[in-house]
Amino acid sequence: MSLTQSGTAPTTAGSSAHDRRARLIVTGADQPGIVAAVSLILREIGANIVSLDQFSTDAEGGRFFQRTVFDLTHLNARRPALEATLNERLSSRFGLAWTLTPAGTPKRVAIFASKSDHCLLELLWRHRRGELEMDIAMVVSNHPDLANDVRQFGIPFIHVPVSGDKKEAEQQHLRLLKGNVDLVVLARYMQIISDDFLQDVGVPVINIHHSFLPAFIGAGPYQKAKERGVKLIGATAHYVTKDLDEGPIIEQDIVRVSHVQTAADLARQGADVERAVLARAVQWHCEDRVVRDGNSTVVFR
Amino acid sequence: MSLTQSGTAPTTAGSSAHDRRARLIVTGADQPGIVAAVSLILREIGANIVSLDQFSTDAEGGRFFQRTVFDLTHLNARRPALEATLNERLSSRFGLAWTLTPAGTPKRVAIFASKSDHCLLELLWRHRRGELEMDIAMVVSNHPDLANDVRQFGIPFIHVPVSGDKKEAEQQHLRLLKGNVDLVVLARYMQIISDDFLQDVGVPVINIHHSFLPAFIGAGPYQKAKERGVKLIGATAHYVTKDLDEGPIIEQDIVRVSHVQTAADLARQGADVERAVLARAVQWHCEDRVVRDGNSTVVFR
Amino acid sequence: MSLTQSGTAPTTAGSSAHDRRARLIVTGADQPGIVAAVSLILREIGANIVSLDQFSTDAEGGRFFQRTVFDLTHLNARRPALEATLNERLSSRFGLAWTLTPAGTPKRVAIFASKSDHCLLELLWRHRRGELEMDIAMVVSNHPDLANDVRQFGIPFIHVPVSGDKKEAEQQHLRLLKGNVDLVVLARYMQIISDDFLQDVGVPVINIHHSFLPAFIGAGPYQKAKERGVKLIGATAHYVTKDLDEGPIIEQDIVRVSHVQTAADLARQGADVERAVLARAVQWHCEDRVVRDGNSTVVFR
Amino acid sequence: MSLTQSGTAPTTAGSSAHDRRARLIVTGADQPGIVAAVSLILREIGANIVSLDQFSTDAEGGRFFQRTVFDLTHLNARRPALEATLNERLSSRFGLAWTLTPAGTPKRVAIFASKSDHCLLELLWRHRRGELEMDIAMVVSNHPDLANDVRQFGIPFIHVPVSGDKKEAEQQHLRLLKGNVDLVVLARYMQIISDDFLQDVGVPVINIHHSFLPAFIGAGPYQKAKERGVKLIGATAHYVTKDLDEGPIIEQDIVRVSHVQTAADLARQGADVERAVLARAVQWHCEDRVVRDGNSTVVFR
């Protein structure tokens, strides 16, 4: 039995509509004829385009991004043929990259948390309400504190302490994750992720952190923001890359504050923004709406 | 000399890039193969797709909307051939409607105003800064008050008093507008537009009005909003239809207020939202980003 | 044992700081000398003013509102003397109304719900995190569906079916509420409250409902909003008065939507705004920040 | 004739209401009895308190801030007596600082600009509409480009080139400003202000600059923001202190962007936020709503 069978989101219930719907992401160097090529391929196989978003960074020599959602009866049976055609007519002819994702197969997600529960619970709660198109395979934490909260949702909670040697914990993480998940979400996981782990895990990692205008670097950012009279408190969800907290931004938002709030109040309001921003970022990623473009993102909303 | 030559927006300066760029809007009943047909037509003629937005209200039996921006060298010379192809392969074969607009030909706009200047000046100012892709052919007002403000921008100001018989004024409006403008913007024009005028003028009419949650109907809305303790003041820009203030919404926004504001303060803040919302609505319309869908709109932003 | 002892919010833990803190609300016809009178009373008794917010609707003949938070050692013992002074020097001399609330005694709250859980769970969750300064005495519902969700939080869930005769259910409600709660919150409770109930219950009742610009009246508001192309979806929290959904507004907010959202999506986003707006309204009410002014409110944030 | 007589804002027209209204700002170490002392002083002299905002950073040992607006007939004649009382009973007894400002005397403001007109024109325009309670004494620029735009508003434009020796230009600035203005606003003035100038000018200096979450330091911030996929573009208005761009924040705001905007689009949208934020900051300063608290601010809105 695989861990992911514990997922109970309504979206996993393969309705016939979901069974024939798929999402095709195409990226590469822009050149005339790509849109025509993709739409011809889909027309020839009898697919019906449900939505199409296309974006090019520049009319001349830009980078090309296209997200196409389509319906195709007997999707599973005809998928190998479709993939062969995409390889031949997009990859070989145009040098484009593409991914094809059946909408009926939610992404399998591991959520990492520490002691703060606001981001974690927001994801669990929205998932239970059927608002997040994903299977939550497991919650991993370096602290045992949130075990009961998580297990109430019928989701495995795995405590992996991180002490002296971080390598050991990361090895255990990799054993849990490899082959079992398509995405890792750091929901206020207060441990630094090593470059080795990032490379080995082989799936995208999304992180959430507080943000301000301007930035306040180092420890105690809310206190520093308070001391400067900051009027906006924000949060940023981004993909994790080697440069800590410098990866491509998926979503951001802010809330207005004033002098009456203490630094603790700012942190509490920041937590509210964090959970909203992380939930949107995870949802968009799981719906294949976010395409990376170097250290930036294209988000088809 | 046509009135529209008074437009001085930088966007009208036909750069070579603008000379070959066009926007194609396609609408109609959704059916398999439309996207492929459009992109094939553009590929065959050698056009390069710059951006493509597509939306369908439903995968089965929905209404289809597509906005395609493309570059085509010698656009003007090859436009008749392209239009013939679109007629044959979109209109005849699929029963679709389409419009083709060269980006280098800004829409000619008449702005109607009364005594309030905030919406009018916002449009004139943004236009002078090159932020609105349009030619302002004239400003028409039922009051002479704003003549100097308008003429400072080098734009004709025409005073058409509206007294006892509104018909007469509307006849004069039609003589000014017919054949000279592609859009009428009501920038706080405080006269009711007759159905006859709407039909005769033959171009879209955009209006701006205040909005609240919930609505406060009738006279003195800001006073009524104040008496209910409203916390948000808003504005709505929409196309004018026979049902006054009930036409398709293009854009809306709000500003937060509190008990310290008087009804006059609310009106002042409402004015700020109105000018921002109207400017966005006009800009999007002029860039062919707004497509009507019955009494609703599709806005490709 | 009273129901309210089930409250477990950290705020109920009488810290010494909370034991000496109180909030004084003073309202009435504005007249010179009120602020001086209040501050003299507090100075004479040795209280230390922590914060003071004052608002007058008009400098001449306006209505006066003041919220004063102060610290007073041995608050409980000296409260009778303070109240006698307030009666003599504010009520008798100025004809003002006042309420004195020890901050260490959270309001006792009953939450009414039906089948929707988003507003209810937001309140329960924030309460458990110590973010809402109140005791949740009970959750009352006309449906049994949410019993388990509520009892997980250690809060009594009482199922009061509402069938043919609504009177009977309301009688049962009154037996549960009278003397036990200081506030009733309708968290998407889908039954109309009778005027008799409102009068008999004797405590404020807060409601949440969706709001749009402009309003869409009657059934299916999200569908109607969709058909008009609405770009903002909102929610309003207000006190319930005889005129259904027309009571004084406490808080409002909106979220931006576009044509890509279905009516069901709009409803889902509306639910998100509803839970945020209701939580803020309840929090501010419980901190005595909301003062009614006829059919409007003064909210000292 | 002084330069400031060129101001034509409606607010300068001394209505009788304005003639008797004043604003009192009191700051210092919090201690019991301050509010009572202030309100007693005002009651004794026969003043009527219109609004009172008070804030203390901490109930014990905090810093105290109070803004009181009051009406007093024959204000000018009785001002010396009132000031003597404030000195005796607030300064001497409590060690508090205070400022008393008649509302009928608008602050005299110099606006510094360079080549960008968006912030400057926003201020001139709002001033002409009577929305900014100030007299614009002059516009100073290191470039001649905006002279005509400014003079159309009937406001002196003074071109002070800044070349090799910045000292010389600053000496000319000081000759223009000393004794003539109460506030300097840097409306996208692209020259660094020296510490010497800041000390010598003797009045507050407000600056506006773009802001992001997170910050992008150095040249080309919009390009850097674009390359990271930033979703929010913001602006910050602050008092200028020795640490460039690190002074107390008065106001901030943001606008949402996406991948479709180019770096130039981001800069344009940033300009819109800048002008809105700067206008609010200047308005609040001129209404004595902003009180500095170390490197932070208390803003009584």
mmCIF file with all atom_site columns, N, CA, C and O in Angstrom, chain B residues 12-35:
data_model
loop_
_atom_site.group_PDB
_atom_site.id
_atom_site.type_symbol
_atom_site.label_atom_id
_atom_site.label_alt_id
_atom_site.label_comp_id
_atom_site.label_asym_id
_atom_site.label_entity_id
_atom_site.label_seq_id
_atom_site.pdbx_PDB_ins_code
_atom_site.Cartn_x
_atom_site.Cartn_y
_atom_site.Cartn_z
_atom_site.occupancy
_atom_site.B_iso_or_equiv
_atom_site.pdbx_formal_charge
_atom_site.auth_seq_id
_atom_site.auth_comp_id
_atom_site.auth_asym_id
_atom_site.auth_atom_id
_atom_site.pdbx_PDB_model_num
ATOM 1  N N  . THR B 1 12 ? 0.698   57.242 -30.734 1.00 0.00 ? 12 THR B N  1
ATOM 2  C CA . THR B 1 12 ? 0.208   57.381 -32.094 1.00 0.00 ? 12 THR B CA 1
ATOM 3  C C  . THR B 1 12 ? 1.366   57.496 -33.069 1.00 0.00 ? 12 THR B C  1
ATOM 4  O O  . THR B 1 12 ? 1.193   57.327 -34.258 1.00 0.00 ? 12 THR B O  1
ATOM 5  N N  . ALA B 1 13 ? 2.512   57.834 -32.557 1.00 0.00 ? 13 ALA B N  1
ATOM 6  C CA . ALA B 1 13 ? 3.670   57.924 -33.439 1.00 0.00 ? 13 ALA B CA 1
ATOM 7  C C  . ALA B 1 13 ? 3.972   56.538 -33.976 1.00 0.00 ? 13 ALA B C  1
ATOM 8  O O  . ALA B 1 13 ? 4.480   55.683 -33.277 1.00 0.00 ? 13 ALA B O  1
ATOM 9  N N  . GLY B 1 14 ? 3.621   56.309 -35.231 1.00 0.00 ? 14 GLY B N  1
ATOM 10 C CA . GLY B 1 14 ? 3.707   54.961 -35.800 1.00 0.00 ? 14 GLY B CA 1
ATOM 11 C C  . GLY B 1 14 ? 5.125   54.468 -35.885 1.00 0.00 ? 14 GLY B C  1
ATOM 12 O O  . GLY B 1 14 ? 5.804   54.642 -36.885 1.00 0.00 ? 14 GLY B O  1
ATOM 13 N N  . SER B 1 15 ? 5.585   53.823 -34.838 1.00 0.00 ? 15 SER B N  1
ATOM 14 C CA . SER B 1 15 ? 6.898   53.209 -34.906 1.00 0.00 ? 15 SER B CA 1
ATOM 15 C C  . SER B 1 15 ? 6.787   52.007 -35.819 1.00 0.00 ? 15 SER B C  1
ATOM 16 O O  . SER B 1 15 ? 5.707   51.480 -36.055 1.00 0.00 ? 15 SER B O  1
ATOM 17 N N  . SER B 1 16 ? 7.898   51.530 -36.306 1.00 0.00 ? 16 SER B N  1
ATOM 18 C CA . SER B 1 16 ? 7.832   50.396 -37.220 1.00 0.00 ? 16 SER B CA 1
ATOM 19 C C  . SER B 1 16 ? 7.265   49.183 -36.515 1.00 0.00 ? 16 SER B C  1
ATOM 20 O O  . SER B 1 16 ? 6.550   48.389 -37.101 1.00 0.00 ? 16 SER B O  1
ATOM 21 N N  . ALA B 1 17 ? 7.580   49.027 -35.224 1.00 0.00 ? 17 ALA B N  1
ATOM 22 C CA . ALA B 1 17 ? 7.036   47.885 -34.489 1.00 0.00 ? 17 ALA B CA 1
ATOM 23 C C  . ALA B 1 17 ? 5.511   47.954 -34.475 1.00 0.00 ? 17 ALA B C  1
ATOM 24 O O  . ALA B 1 17 ? 4.826   46.965 -34.721 1.00 0.00 ? 17 ALA B O  1
ATOM 25 N N  . HIS B 1 18 ? 4.988   49.163 -34.201 1.00 0.00 ? 18 HIS B N  1
ATOM 26 C CA . HIS B 1 18 ? 3.543   49.301 -34.171 1.00 0.00 ? 18 HIS B CA 1
ATOM 27 C C  . HIS B 1 18 ? 2.931   49.082 -35.551 1.00 0.00 ? 18 HIS B C  1
ATOM 28 O O  . HIS B 1 18 ? 1.811   48.617 -35.674 1.00 0.00 ? 18 HIS B O  1
ATOM 29 N N  . ASP B 1 19 ? 3.690   49.430 -36.580 1.00 0.00 ? 19 ASP B N  1
ATOM 30 C CA . ASP B 1 19 ? 3.113   49.336 -37.914 1.00 0.00 ? 19 ASP B CA 1
ATOM 31 C C  . ASP B 1 19 ? 2.799   47.909 -38.325 1.00 0.00 ? 19 ASP B C  1
ATOM 32 O O  . ASP B 1 19 ? 1.964   47.672 -39.193 1.00 0.00 ? 19 ASP B O  1
ATOM 33 N N  . ARG B 1 20 ? 3.484   46.950 -37.729 1.00 0.00 ? 20 ARG B N  1
ATOM 34 C CA . ARG B 1 20 ? 3.235   45.575 -38.179 1.00 0.00 ? 20 ARG B CA 1
ATOM 35 C C  . ARG B 1 20 ? 2.490   44.754 -37.124 1.00 0.00 ? 20 ARG B C  1
ATOM 36 O O  . ARG B 1 20 ? 2.253   43.572 -37.316 1.00 0.00 ? 20 ARG B O  1
ATOM 37 N N  . ARG B 1 21 ? 2.090   45.370 -36.044 1.00 0.00 ? 21 ARG B N  1
ATOM 38 C CA . ARG B 1 21 ? 1.389   44.625 -34.990 1.00 0.00 ? 21 ARG B CA 1
ATOM 39 C C  . ARG B 1 21 ? -0.119  44.785 -35.118 1.00 0.00 ? 21 ARG B C  1
ATOM 40 O O  . ARG B 1 21 ? -0.614  45.875 -35.385 1.00 0.00 ? 21 ARG B O  1
ATOM 41 N N  . ALA B 1 22 ? -0.846  43.701 -34.911 1.00 0.00 ? 22 ALA B N  1
ATOM 42 C CA . ALA B 1 22 ? -2.311  43.760 -34.973 1.00 0.00 ? 22 ALA B CA 1
ATOM 43 C C  . ALA B 1 22 ? -2.903  42.863 -33.892 1.00 0.00 ? 22 ALA B C  1
ATOM 44 O O  . ALA B 1 22 ? -2.216  42.000 -33.328 1.00 0.00 ? 22 ALA B O  1
ATOM 45 N N  . ARG B 1 23 ? -4.172  43.106 -33.597 1.00 0.00 ? 23 ARG B N  1
ATOM 46 C CA . ARG B 1 23 ? -4.885  42.300 -32.594 1.00 0.00 ? 23 ARG B CA 1
ATOM 47 C C  . ARG B 1 23 ? -6.107  41.686 -33.239 1.00 0.00 ? 23 ARG B C  1
ATOM 48 O O  . ARG B 1 23 ? -6.900  42.392 -33.892 1.00 0.00 ? 23 ARG B O  1
ATOM 49 N N  . LEU B 1 24 ? -6.250  40.387 -33.041 1.00 0.00 ? 24 LEU B N  1
ATOM 50 C CA . LEU B 1 24 ? -7.386  39.660 -33.617 1.00 0.00 ? 24 LEU B CA 1
ATOM 51 C C  . LEU B 1 24 ? -8.256  39.127 -32.478 1.00 0.00 ? 24 LEU B C  1
ATOM 52 O O  . LEU B 1 24 ? -7.761  38.381 -31.625 1.00 0.00 ? 24 LEU B O  1
ATOM 53 N N  . ILE B 1 25 ? -9.523  39.541 -32.455 1.00 0.00 ? 25 ILE B N  1
ATOM 54 C CA . ILE B 1 25 ? -10.471 39.030 -31.464 1.00 0.00 ? 25 ILE B CA 1
ATOM 55 C C  . ILE B 1 25 ? -11.425 38.081 -32.166 1.00 0.00 ? 25 ILE B C  1
ATOM 56 O O  . ILE B 1 25 ? -12.029 38.452 -33.178 1.00 0.00 ? 25 ILE B O  1
ATOM 57 N N  . VAL B 1 26 ? -11.558 36.874 -31.648 1.00 0.00 ? 26 VAL B N  1
ATOM 58 C CA . VAL B 1 26 ? -12.467 35.876 -32.231 1.00 0.00 ? 26 VAL B CA 1
ATOM 59 C C  . VAL B 1 26 ? -13.458 35.449 -31.157 1.00 0.00 ? 26 VAL B C  1
ATOM 60 O O  . VAL B 1 26 ? -13.051 35.119 -30.037 1.00 0.00 ? 26 VAL B O  1
ATOM 61 N N  . THR B 1 27 ? -14.749 35.463 -31.482 1.00 0.00 ? 27 THR B N  1
ATOM 62 C CA . THR B 1 27 ? -15.768 35.027 -30.520 1.00 0.00 ? 27 THR B CA 1
ATOM 63 C C  . THR B 1 27 ? -16.820 34.186 -31.222 1.00 0.00 ? 27 THR B C  1
ATOM 64 O O  . THR B 1 27 ? -17.013 34.296 -32.434 1.00 0.00 ? 27 THR B O  1
ATOM 65 N N  . GLY B 1 28 ? -17.501 33.351 -30.443 1.00 0.00 ? 28 GLY B N  1
ATOM 66 C CA . GLY B 1 28 ? -18.572 32.529 -31.013 1.00 0.00 ? 28 GLY B CA 1
ATOM 67 C C  . GLY B 1 28 ? -18.802 31.277 -30.199 1.00 0.00 ? 28 GLY B C  1
ATOM 68 O O  . GLY B 1 28 ? -18.292 31.153 -29.077 1.00 0.00 ? 28 GLY B O  1
ATOM 69 N N  . ALA B 1 29 ? -19.571 30.345 -30.742 1.00 0.00 ? 29 ALA B N  1
ATOM 70 C CA . ALA B 1 29 ? -19.842 29.083 -30.057 1.00 0.00 ? 29 ALA B CA 1
ATOM 71 C C  . ALA B 1 29 ? -18.582 28.229 -30.067 1.00 0.00 ? 29 ALA B C  1
ATOM 72 O O  . ALA B 1 29 ? -17.963 28.048 -31.111 1.00 0.00 ? 29 ALA B O  1
ATOM 73 N N  . ASP B 1 30 ? -18.223 27.705 -28.886 1.00 0.00 ? 30 ASP B N  1
ATOM 74 C CA . ASP B 1 30 ? -17.017 26.893 -28.796 1.00 0.00 ? 30 ASP B CA 1
ATOM 75 C C  . ASP B 1 30 ? -17.202 25.597 -29.591 1.00 0.00 ? 30 ASP B C  1
ATOM 76 O O  . ASP B 1 30 ? -18.282 25.014 -29.611 1.00 0.00 ? 30 ASP B O  1
ATOM 77 N N  . GLN B 1 31 ? -16.138 25.161 -30.236 1.00 0.00 ? 31 GLN B N  1
ATOM 78 C CA . GLN B 1 31 ? -16.167 23.914 -30.983 1.00 0.00 ? 31 GLN B CA 1
ATOM 79 C C  . GLN B 1 31 ? -14.732 23.494 -31.233 1.00 0.00 ? 31 GLN B C  1
ATOM 80 O O  . GLN B 1 31 ? -13.841 24.344 -31.278 1.00 0.00 ? 31 GLN B O  1
ATOM 81 N N  . PRO B 1 32 ? -14.471 22.199 -31.354 1.00 0.00 ? 32 PRO B N  1
ATOM 82 C CA . PRO B 1 32 ? -13.091 21.742 -31.525 1.00 0.00 ? 32 PRO B CA 1
ATOM 83 C C  . PRO B 1 32 ? -12.460 22.341 -32.773 1.00 0.00 ? 32 PRO B C  1
ATOM 84 O O  . PRO B 1 32 ? -13.116 22.460 -33.810 1.00 0.00 ? 32 PRO B O  1
ATOM 85 N N  . GLY B 1 33 ? -11.202 22.730 -32.660 1.00 0.00 ? 33 GLY B N  1
ATOM 86 C CA . GLY B 1 33 ? -10.455 23.136 -33.847 1.00 0.00 ? 33 GLY B CA 1
ATOM 87 C C  . GLY B 1 33 ? -10.327 24.629 -34.085 1.00 0.00 ? 33 GLY B C  1
ATOM 88 O O  . GLY B 1 33 ? -9.634  25.040 -35.015 1.00 0.00 ? 33 GLY B O  1
ATOM 89 N N  . ILE B 1 34 ? -10.976 25.457 -33.253 1.00 0.00 ? 34 ILE B N  1
ATOM 90 C CA . ILE B 1 34 ? -10.892 26.902 -33.522 1.00 0.00 ? 34 ILE B CA 1
ATOM 91 C C  . ILE B 1 34 ? -9.470  27.410 -33.364 1.00 0.00 ? 34 ILE B C  1
ATOM 92 O O  . ILE B 1 34 ? -8.930  28.104 -34.224 1.00 0.00 ? 34 ILE B O  1
ATOM 93 N N  . VAL B 1 35 ? -8.862  27.061 -32.209 1.00 0.00 ? 35 VAL B N  1
ATOM 94 C CA . VAL B 1 35 ? -7.506  27.559 -31.951 1.00 0.00 ? 35 VAL B CA 1
ATOM 95 C C  . VAL B 1 35 ? -6.559  27.119 -33.061 1.00 0.00 ? 35 VAL B C  1
ATOM 96 O O  . VAL B 1 35 ? -5.738  27.910 -33.556 1.00 0.00 ? 35 VAL B O  1
#
